[in-house]
Every structure is written in C-alpha cells, then in structure tokens.
Coordinates of C-alpha atoms in Angstrom, one line a residue:
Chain Y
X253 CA -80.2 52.4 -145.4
X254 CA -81.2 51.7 -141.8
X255 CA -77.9 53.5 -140.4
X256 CA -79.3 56.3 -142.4
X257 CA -82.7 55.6 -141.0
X258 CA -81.6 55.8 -137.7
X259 CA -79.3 58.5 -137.6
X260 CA -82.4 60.7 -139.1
X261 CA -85.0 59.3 -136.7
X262 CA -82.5 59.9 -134.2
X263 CA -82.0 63.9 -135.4
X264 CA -85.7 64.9 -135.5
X265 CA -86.3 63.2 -132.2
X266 CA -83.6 65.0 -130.7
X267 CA -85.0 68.1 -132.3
X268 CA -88.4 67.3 -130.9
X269 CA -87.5 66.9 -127.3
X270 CA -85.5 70.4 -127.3
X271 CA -88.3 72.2 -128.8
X272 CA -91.3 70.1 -127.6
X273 CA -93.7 71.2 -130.6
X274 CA -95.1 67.6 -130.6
X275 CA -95.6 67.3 -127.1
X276 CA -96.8 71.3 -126.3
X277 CA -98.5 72.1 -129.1
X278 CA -99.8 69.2 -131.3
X279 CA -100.8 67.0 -128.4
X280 CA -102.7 69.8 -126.9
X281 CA -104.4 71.0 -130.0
X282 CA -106.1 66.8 -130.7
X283 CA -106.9 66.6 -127.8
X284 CA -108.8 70.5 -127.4
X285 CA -110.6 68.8 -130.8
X286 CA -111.7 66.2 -128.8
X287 CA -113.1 68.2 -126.5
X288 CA -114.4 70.6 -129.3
X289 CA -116.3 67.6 -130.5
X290 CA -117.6 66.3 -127.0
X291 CA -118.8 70.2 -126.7
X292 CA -120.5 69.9 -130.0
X293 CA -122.2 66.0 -129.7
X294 CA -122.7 66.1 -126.0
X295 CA -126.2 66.5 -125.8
X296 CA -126.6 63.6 -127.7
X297 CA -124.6 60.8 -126.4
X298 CA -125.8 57.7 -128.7
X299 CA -124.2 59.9 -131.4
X300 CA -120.7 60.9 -129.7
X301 CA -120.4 57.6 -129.0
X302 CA -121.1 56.0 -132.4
X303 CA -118.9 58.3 -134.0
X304 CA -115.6 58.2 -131.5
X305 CA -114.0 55.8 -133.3
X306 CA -114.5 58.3 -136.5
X307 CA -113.5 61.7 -134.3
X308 CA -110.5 59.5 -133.1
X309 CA -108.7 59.2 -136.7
X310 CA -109.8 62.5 -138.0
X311 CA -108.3 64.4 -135.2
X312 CA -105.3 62.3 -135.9
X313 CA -105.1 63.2 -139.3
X314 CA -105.0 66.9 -138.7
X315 CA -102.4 66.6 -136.0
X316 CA -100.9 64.4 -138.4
X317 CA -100.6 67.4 -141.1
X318 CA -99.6 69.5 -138.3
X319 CA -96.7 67.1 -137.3
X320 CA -95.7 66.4 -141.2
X321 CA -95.5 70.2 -141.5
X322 CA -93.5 70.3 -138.6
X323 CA -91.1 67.6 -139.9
X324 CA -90.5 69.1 -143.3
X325 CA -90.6 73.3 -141.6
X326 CA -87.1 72.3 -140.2
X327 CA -85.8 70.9 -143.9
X328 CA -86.6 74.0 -145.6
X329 CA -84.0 76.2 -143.9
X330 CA -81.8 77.9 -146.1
X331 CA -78.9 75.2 -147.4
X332 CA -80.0 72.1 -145.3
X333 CA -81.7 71.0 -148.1
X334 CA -78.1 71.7 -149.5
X335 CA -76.6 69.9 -146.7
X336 CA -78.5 66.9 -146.9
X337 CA -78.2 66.3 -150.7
X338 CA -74.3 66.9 -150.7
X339 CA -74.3 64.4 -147.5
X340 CA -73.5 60.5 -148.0
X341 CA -77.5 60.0 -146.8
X342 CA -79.1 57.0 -149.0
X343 CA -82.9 58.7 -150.0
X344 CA -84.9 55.4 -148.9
X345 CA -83.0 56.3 -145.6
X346 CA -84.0 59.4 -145.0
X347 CA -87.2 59.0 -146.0
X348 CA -87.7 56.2 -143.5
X349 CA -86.2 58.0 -140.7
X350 CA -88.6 61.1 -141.3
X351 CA -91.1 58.6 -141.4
X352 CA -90.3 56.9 -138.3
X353 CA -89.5 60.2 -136.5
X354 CA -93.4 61.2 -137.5
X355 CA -94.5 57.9 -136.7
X356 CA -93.3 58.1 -132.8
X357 CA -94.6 61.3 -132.4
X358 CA -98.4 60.3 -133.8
X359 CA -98.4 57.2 -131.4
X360 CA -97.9 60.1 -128.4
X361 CA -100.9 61.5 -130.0
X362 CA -102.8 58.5 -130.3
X363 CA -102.1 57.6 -126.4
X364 CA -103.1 61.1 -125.4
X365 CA -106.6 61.2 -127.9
X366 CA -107.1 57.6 -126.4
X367 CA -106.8 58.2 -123.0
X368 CA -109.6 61.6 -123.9
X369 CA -111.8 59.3 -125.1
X370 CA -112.2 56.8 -122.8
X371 CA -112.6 59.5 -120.3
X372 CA -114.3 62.3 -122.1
X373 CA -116.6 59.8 -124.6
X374 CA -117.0 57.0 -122.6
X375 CA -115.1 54.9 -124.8
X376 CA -114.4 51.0 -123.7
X377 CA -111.1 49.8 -124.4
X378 CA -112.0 46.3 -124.0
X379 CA -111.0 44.9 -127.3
X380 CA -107.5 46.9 -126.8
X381 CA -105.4 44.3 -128.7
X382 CA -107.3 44.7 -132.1
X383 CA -106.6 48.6 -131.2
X384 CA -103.2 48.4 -130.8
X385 CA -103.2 46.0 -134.3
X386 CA -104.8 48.5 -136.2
X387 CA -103.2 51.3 -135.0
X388 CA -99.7 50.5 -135.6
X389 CA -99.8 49.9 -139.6
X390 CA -102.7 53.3 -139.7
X391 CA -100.2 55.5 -137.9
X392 CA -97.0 53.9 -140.1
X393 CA -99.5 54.3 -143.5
X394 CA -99.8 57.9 -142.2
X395 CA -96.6 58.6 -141.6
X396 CA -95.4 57.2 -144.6
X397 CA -97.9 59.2 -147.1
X398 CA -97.1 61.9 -144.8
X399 CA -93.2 61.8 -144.7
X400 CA -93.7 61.3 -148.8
X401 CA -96.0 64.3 -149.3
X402 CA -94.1 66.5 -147.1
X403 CA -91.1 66.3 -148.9
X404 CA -92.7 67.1 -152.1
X405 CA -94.6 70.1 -150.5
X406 CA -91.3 71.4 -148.6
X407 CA -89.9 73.7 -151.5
X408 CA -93.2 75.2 -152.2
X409 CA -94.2 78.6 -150.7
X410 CA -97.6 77.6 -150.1
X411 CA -96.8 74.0 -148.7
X412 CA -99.0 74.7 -145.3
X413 CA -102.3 75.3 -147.4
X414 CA -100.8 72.7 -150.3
X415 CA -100.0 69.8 -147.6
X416 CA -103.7 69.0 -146.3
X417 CA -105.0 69.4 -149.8
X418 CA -102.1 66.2 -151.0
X419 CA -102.2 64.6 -148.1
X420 CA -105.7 64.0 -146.1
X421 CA -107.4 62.3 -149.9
X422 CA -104.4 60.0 -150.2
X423 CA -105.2 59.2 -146.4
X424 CA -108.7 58.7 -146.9
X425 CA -108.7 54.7 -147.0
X426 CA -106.6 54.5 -143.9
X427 CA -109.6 56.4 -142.3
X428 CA -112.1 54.3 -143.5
X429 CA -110.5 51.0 -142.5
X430 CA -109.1 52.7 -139.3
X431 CA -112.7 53.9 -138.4
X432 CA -114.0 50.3 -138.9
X433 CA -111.4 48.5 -137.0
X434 CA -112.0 50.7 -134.2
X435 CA -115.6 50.5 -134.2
X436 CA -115.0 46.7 -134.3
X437 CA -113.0 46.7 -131.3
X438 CA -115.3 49.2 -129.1
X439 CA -118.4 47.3 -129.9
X440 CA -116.8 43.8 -128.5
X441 CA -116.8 42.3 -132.3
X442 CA -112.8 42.0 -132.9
X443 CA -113.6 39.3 -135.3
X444 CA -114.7 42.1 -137.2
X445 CA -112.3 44.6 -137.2
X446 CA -109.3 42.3 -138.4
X447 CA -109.5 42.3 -142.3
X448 CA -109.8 46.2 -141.6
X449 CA -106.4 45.8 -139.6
X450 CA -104.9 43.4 -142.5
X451 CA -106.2 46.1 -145.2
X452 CA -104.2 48.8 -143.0
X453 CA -101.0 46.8 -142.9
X454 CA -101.2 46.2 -146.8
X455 CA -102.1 50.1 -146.8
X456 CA -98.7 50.6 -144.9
X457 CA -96.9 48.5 -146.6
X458 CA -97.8 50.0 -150.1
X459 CA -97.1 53.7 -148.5
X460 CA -93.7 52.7 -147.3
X461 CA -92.8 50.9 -150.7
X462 CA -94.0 54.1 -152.5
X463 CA -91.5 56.1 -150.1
X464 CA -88.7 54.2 -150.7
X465 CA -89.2 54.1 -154.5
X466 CA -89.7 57.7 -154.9
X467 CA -88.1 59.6 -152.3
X468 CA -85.2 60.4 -154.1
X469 CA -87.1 61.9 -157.2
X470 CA -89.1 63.7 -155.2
X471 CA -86.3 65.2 -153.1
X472 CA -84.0 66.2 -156.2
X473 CA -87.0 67.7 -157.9
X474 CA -89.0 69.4 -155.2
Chain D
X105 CA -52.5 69.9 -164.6
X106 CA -55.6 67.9 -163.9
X107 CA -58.6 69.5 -164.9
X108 CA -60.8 69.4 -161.4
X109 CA -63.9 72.0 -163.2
X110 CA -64.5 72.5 -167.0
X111 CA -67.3 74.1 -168.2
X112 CA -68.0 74.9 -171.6
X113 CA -71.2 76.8 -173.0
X114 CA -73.2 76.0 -169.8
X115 CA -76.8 76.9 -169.2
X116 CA -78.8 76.4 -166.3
X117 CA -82.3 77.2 -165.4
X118 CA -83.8 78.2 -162.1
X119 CA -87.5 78.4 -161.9
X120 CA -87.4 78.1 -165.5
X121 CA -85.5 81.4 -166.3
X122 CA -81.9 80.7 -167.3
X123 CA -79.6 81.6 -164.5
X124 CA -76.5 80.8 -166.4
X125 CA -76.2 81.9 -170.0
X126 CA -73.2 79.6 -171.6
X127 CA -70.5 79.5 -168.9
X128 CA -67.0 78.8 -170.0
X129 CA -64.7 78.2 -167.0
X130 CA -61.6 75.6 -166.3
X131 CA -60.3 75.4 -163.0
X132 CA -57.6 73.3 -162.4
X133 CA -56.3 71.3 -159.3
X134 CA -54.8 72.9 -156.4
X135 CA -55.7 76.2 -157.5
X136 CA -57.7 79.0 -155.5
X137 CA -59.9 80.5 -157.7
X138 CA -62.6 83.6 -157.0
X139 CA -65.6 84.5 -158.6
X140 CA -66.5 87.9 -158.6
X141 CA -69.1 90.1 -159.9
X142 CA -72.3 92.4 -159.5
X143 CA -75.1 90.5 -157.3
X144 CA -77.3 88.4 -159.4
X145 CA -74.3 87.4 -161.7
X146 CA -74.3 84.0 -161.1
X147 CA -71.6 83.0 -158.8
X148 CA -74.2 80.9 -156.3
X149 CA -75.3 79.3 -159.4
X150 CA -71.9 78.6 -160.1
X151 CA -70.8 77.1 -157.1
X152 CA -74.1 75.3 -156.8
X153 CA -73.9 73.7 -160.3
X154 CA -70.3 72.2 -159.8
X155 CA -71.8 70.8 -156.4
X156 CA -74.2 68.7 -158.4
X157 CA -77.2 70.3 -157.0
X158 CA -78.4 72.6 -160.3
X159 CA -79.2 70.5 -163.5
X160 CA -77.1 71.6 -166.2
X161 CA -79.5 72.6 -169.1
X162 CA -77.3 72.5 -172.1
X163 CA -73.5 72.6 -172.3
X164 CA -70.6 70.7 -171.1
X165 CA -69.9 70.6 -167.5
X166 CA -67.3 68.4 -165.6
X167 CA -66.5 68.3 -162.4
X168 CA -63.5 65.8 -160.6
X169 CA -64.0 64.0 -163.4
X170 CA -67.5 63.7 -163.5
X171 CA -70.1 64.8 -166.2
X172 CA -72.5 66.8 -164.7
X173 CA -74.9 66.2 -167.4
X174 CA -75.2 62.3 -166.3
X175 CA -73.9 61.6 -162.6
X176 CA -73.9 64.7 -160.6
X177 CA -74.6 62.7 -157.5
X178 CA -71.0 61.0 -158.2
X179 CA -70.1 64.5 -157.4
X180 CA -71.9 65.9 -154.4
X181 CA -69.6 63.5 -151.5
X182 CA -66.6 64.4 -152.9
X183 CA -67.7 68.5 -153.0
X184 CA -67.8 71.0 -149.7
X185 CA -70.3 73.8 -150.1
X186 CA -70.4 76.8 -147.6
X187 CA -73.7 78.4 -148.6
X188 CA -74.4 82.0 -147.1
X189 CA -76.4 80.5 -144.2
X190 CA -74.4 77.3 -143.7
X191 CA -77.1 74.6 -143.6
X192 CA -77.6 74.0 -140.7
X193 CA -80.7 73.2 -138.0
X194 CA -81.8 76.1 -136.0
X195 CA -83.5 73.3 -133.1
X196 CA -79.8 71.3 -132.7
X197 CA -76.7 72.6 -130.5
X198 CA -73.7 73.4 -132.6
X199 CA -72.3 70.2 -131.4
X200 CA -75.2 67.9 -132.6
X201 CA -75.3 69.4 -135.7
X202 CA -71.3 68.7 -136.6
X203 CA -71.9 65.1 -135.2
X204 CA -75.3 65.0 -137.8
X205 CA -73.5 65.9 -140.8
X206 CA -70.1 64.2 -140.1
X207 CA -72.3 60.7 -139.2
X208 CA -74.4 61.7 -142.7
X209 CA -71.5 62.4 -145.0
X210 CA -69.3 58.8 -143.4
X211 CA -66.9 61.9 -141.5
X212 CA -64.5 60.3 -138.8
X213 CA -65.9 61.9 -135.3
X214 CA -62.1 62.8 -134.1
X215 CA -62.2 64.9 -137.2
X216 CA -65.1 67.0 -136.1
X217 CA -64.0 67.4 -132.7
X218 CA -60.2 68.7 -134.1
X219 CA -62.1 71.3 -136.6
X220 CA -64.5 72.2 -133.5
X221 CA -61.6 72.7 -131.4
X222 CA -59.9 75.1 -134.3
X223 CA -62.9 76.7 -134.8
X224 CA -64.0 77.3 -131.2
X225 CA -66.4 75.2 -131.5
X226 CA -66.6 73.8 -127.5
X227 CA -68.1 74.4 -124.3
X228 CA -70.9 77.2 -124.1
X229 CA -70.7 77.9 -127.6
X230 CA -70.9 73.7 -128.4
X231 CA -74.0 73.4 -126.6
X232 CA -75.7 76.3 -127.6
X233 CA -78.9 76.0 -129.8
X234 CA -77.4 76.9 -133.2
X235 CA -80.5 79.3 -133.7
X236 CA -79.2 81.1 -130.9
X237 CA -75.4 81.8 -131.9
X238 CA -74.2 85.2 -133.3
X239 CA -73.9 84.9 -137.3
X240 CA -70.4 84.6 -136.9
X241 CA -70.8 81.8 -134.6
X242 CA -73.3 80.3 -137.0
X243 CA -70.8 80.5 -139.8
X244 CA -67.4 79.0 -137.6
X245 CA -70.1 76.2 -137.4
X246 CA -70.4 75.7 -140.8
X247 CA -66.7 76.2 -141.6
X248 CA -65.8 73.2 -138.7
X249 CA -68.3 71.1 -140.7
X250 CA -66.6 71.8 -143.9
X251 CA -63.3 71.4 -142.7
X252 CA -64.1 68.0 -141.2
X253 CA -65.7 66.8 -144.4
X254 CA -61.8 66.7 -146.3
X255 CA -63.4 67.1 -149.4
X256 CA -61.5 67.7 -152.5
X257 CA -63.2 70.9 -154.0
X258 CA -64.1 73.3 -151.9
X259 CA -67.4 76.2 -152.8
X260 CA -67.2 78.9 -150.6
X261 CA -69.8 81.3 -151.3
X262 CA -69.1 84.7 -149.1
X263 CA -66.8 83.0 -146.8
X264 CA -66.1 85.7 -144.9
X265 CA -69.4 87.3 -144.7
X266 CA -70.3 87.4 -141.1
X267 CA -67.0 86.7 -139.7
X268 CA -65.1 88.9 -137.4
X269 CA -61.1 89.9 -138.0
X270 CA -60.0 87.3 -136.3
X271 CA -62.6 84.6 -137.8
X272 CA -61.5 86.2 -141.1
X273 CA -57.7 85.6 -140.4
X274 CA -59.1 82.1 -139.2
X275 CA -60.8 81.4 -142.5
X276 CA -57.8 82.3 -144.5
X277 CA -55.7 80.3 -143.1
X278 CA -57.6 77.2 -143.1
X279 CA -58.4 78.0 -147.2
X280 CA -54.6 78.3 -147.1
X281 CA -53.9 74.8 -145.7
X282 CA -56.7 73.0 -147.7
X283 CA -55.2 74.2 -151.3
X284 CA -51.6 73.3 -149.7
X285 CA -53.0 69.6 -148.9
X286 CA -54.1 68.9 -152.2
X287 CA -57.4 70.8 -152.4
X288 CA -59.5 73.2 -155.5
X289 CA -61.3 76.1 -153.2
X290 CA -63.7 77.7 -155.7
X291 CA -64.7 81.5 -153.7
X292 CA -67.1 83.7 -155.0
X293 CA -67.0 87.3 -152.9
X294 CA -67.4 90.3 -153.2
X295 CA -64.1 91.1 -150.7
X296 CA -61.7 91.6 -153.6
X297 CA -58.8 92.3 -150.9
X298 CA -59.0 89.7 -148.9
X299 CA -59.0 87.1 -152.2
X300 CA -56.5 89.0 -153.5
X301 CA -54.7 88.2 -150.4
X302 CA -54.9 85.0 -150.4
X303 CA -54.0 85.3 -154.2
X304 CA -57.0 84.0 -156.0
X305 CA -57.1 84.0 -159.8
X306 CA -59.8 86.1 -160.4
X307 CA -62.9 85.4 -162.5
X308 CA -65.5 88.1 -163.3
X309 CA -69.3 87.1 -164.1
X310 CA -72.2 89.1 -165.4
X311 CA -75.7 88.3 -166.8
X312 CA -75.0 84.8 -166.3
X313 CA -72.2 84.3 -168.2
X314 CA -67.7 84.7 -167.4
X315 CA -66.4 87.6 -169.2
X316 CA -63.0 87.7 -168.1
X317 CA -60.7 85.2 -166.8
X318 CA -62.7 81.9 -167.2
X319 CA -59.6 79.8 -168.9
X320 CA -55.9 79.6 -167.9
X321 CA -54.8 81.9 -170.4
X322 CA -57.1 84.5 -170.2

C-alpha cells in the first residue's frame, strides 16, 4: 500500500512541477484573495485582524477545491481511469498517494497565505509551533476529504460545480477548529489552541480512515 | 482447447440503458479473434466487460477462468486493454508514463525499455510531453505499455486507428508474436483487411448482441 502510495504521490508531483498549476495559478489566486480581503477590511483594521485567522482557512479551502479539482482533472482522461483499474494499484494506495500529492501542494499554499498575512494583516507568528501543530492534521483532514470527494466527483460532468457543494460542508469542522487554533496561537494563548489541534488530528485521522475504507467503492462505482 | 472467454446470454448496462443484449461468445486460447460491426454495436463494451471493468448484469460470463459475475478484479492484472485513446497522462513524457504503469501493474523496467525501443519509444519522442505527440505517437505509447505488461488476453479496440503503414505493419507483427507466445488477442475494428490478414476469426455484433460467429462452430 505505501509502494503504491508513493509511486502515486510521486506521479502527480512530477505532473505538478512540469505543468506548475499549483504553483502559477492556485498559489497566486489565495493569495490575490488575501489581498481581496485586506482591500475589503482595510479600513477597519481591529476587524482584519480578528478575522485573519478565519480569511486564512477559508482561502485555503477554495484553493483547496481548486487543487482537488486539479488532482482528479488529470484522472478523467479518456482510459486512465481504465489504466488505473486494470493496473496492480492497491485502492487505499492510491487514495493515499492522491492525498499526499494534494497535501504537499496545500502546505505551499499555506507558506505563501502565511507569509501574506504576516505582511499584509499584520499577523504575529509568535506562537508558530501551535501553527505548525494545527496545520499539519487541517491540511492532511483536507486533503483526505478532498482526495475522497474528488474521486467520487471525477466521472461526473458537472464535478467543478458538484465538488465545492460535497466538499467545503464536510470540511466545515476542520475550519472551525483550524480558525480557533489559529486564533489561539496569534493572540499569545497556545494553551488554548491545543484541544482545537488534538480535535484536528482526530479529524485527520477519521478522514484518512474513511479514505482507505472506501476508496475502492467509490472508484469502481463513480 | 482451454476456454480463455465464455459468455453466455450476457447483459450489461451502461448509464442504466443495456449496452449488451444477451451476448453468446467463446473464445478459446491462442486464438485471434475480431469483433466487427456497425458503431454502437457493442464491441467496446465487449472488450471492456471481459477486462473486468463493466458489471455483468445478468448472464454468464467467464473470463481466464474467472466469473465475472463475482471476481472481475481477479481478472483485470492478467488482461491488456488498448482503448482508442490509450490511457494515458497528457502532463507526463512518454517515458514517465511507461515507467508509471509498468511500476503500477509489478512490470519489470527492462521490459518497458525493450518494448520502448521496438516501438520507438526513445530520445526526443521519450521525453516528449505525451500531450504533445502526434496520435500515432500517442498510440506506439500505448502499444509499448501493453506489450511490456505480457498479459495473457489481449483487448485491442481499433488498434490500428491512428497508426501510419509502417506502425500498422509494426502492430501486426507484435499481435503476431503475442498469439505465437501463448496469448488470446481479442480485436474489435472496423479494418476488415487488415484482420483478415492477420487471419482473425471473425465475429459480427449488432444492437448489443453476436449474430454470427460467436461459438467455434458457427
């Protein structure tokens, strides 16, 4: 299963660094939210800066759908799906390598939409530890649902209007605790924020679980 | 002879609209075998189903031994299929994508290079984006990928589509020497003289169903 894991990881990487969608377009575009944001909450700073840790995972969300969409766009060509299925490829380990192939590219996000909003919001990046500790499981949780959703979504015609609709409720709880471990961390209360991080690892955890359960149904059937 | 496909009274659905209408076809090993027929007959669906990768509805349907109806994943690793756009990614070089699916279906790499070298597979053409090959290109891709895979039936739907005279000539001659090593090739076409050629017993579809030449005797 991890061979498999790998050797898919290793694919849509590869894939990623000819193309560069990730890092020219989906980059770019949460991080011209940000901005979008500032533009709208600037005159009011107390507010922008109460609500960054908010803007943060909801911009990462949609880049999120845009990189899930992305990941499952180069699946739907006519006969890989074909391909894959008449390949040797365990389901849990393609599912994890999508998922860990997403994952990577979301944490380039999340350095790119951090960086904006220490220097666009004012953000402090004191408590950076708890930051980096929720981060991790939130962007794995996302990736997961994402990687899970996507596949089911990928034989549909109208999987790019069909994809946020699945996706973004499911995701809602790793907002919320995302949100408050971040808010924890950026007001100097890390004590805080750590159940939030614990409830995102157990979100994580239950994502992946659901991934390797069900990947294969969902593949055969979609 | 061993029995390598028998199907008997098969129906499958696509979308929910039956795509096969009670298919009777036996196809035994070693043999070359086309399906032909009007488009929309069911020859994809044919080829597809024995792959493992259409549910069989109602019917009998075995494959290398396999019941369809129960364990058509037992199937698929043991099964080449050359669809008509060859399955592979747009994003990867040719050569990436032969090392992909040889690495996915547990393919020995000197394998892959030997069918990349036969196929022409190397240099320019290697490293080129497979997006960006020629259709013909795209399908000597596919073909290297098959041929690497050694798998004991082989579903070629439109081989030759695509291919110039001399991939054509190419193609034949590799179809030749899979059926002389031991393997089923399964072809569905519409180039009647080129399976002729090659000497294919000839089974004719329509409306979802084989009306002539689906058993041994017929």
């Amino acid at each position: 299963m991890l061979r498999d894991a790998w050797l898919v990881a290793g694919k849509d990487l590869r894939m990623e660094v000819r193309t560069r969608v990730g890092l020219g377009q989906v980059v770019p575009f949460a991080v011209l939210v940000l901005v979008l944001f500032g533009f709208a909450l600037d005159p009011d700073r107390g507010i922008l800066e109460a609500a960054t840790p908010g803007l943060f995972w909801v911009t990462v969300l949609f880049a999120a759908v845009l990189g899930v969409q992305r990941a499952y766009a180069v699946e739907s060509a006519e006969g890989v799906r074909d391909a894959l299925r008449l390949s040797s490829l365990s389901a849990p380990g393609v599912f994890l390598g999508k998922t860990l192939a997403i994952a990577v590219q979301l944490v380039a996000v999340e350095v790119a939409l951090g960086v904006g909003v220490v220097i666009l919001y004012g953000a402090d990046p004191g408590g950076w530890v708890l930051l980096v500790g929720s981060a991790l499981p939130a962007t794995a949780g996302i990736a997961a649902a994402g990687s899970l959703y996507g596949v089911l979504a990928v034989g549909l015609r109208v999987r790019e209007t069909l994809l946020p609709l699945l996706l973004l409720p499911v995701l809602a709880p790793v907002l919320l605790a995302a949100t408050r471990a971040f808010e924890a961390a950026l007001d100097g209360s890390p004590a805080d924020g750590w159940p939030w991080a614990g409830l995102l690892a157990l979100f994580a955890v239950v994502y992946v679980g659901c991934g390797i359960g069900l990947y294969g149904t969902v593949l055969e059937e979609s | 002879m061993t029995s390598v496909i028998h199907l008997r009274d098969v129906v499958a659905l696509l979308g929910g609209f039956p795509a096969l209408t009670g298919v009777d076809l036996d196809v035994s090993a070693g043999e070359l075998v086309a399906l032909v027929g009007a488009n929309g007959a069911g020859k994809t669906t044919v080829l597809r189903l024995c792959a493992g990768l259409v549910p069989v509805a109602s019917g009998t349907a075995q494959v290398l031994g396999e019941d369809l109806g129960r364990n058509a994943r037992a199937v698929r690793s043991r099964v080449g299929l050359l669809g008509p756009s060859g399955g592979l990614y747009d994003e990867l070089t040719a050569s990436d994508n032969l090392r992909f699916f040889a690495r996915a279906s547990r393919v020995d790499l000197t394998d892959v290079e030997r069918a990349a070298e036969r196929f022409g597979i190397t240099g320019r053409i290697g490293a080129t984006p497979v997006g960006r090959l020629s259709t013909g290109q795209r399908r000597r891709v596919a073909l290297a990928s098959l041929v690497a895979r050694r798998a004991e039936l082989w579903l070629l739907d439109e081989p030759h589509a695509g291919l110039d005279a001399e991939g054509r000539d190419l193609l034949d001659s590799v179809v030749r020497s899979a059926v002389a090593a031991g393997a089923t090739v399964v072809i569905a076409s519409h180039d009647l003289d080129r399976t002729e050629g090659l000497g294919c017993r000839h089974v004719t579809l329509a409306g979802g169903s084989v009306t002539h030449g689906g058993d041994h005797a017929a």
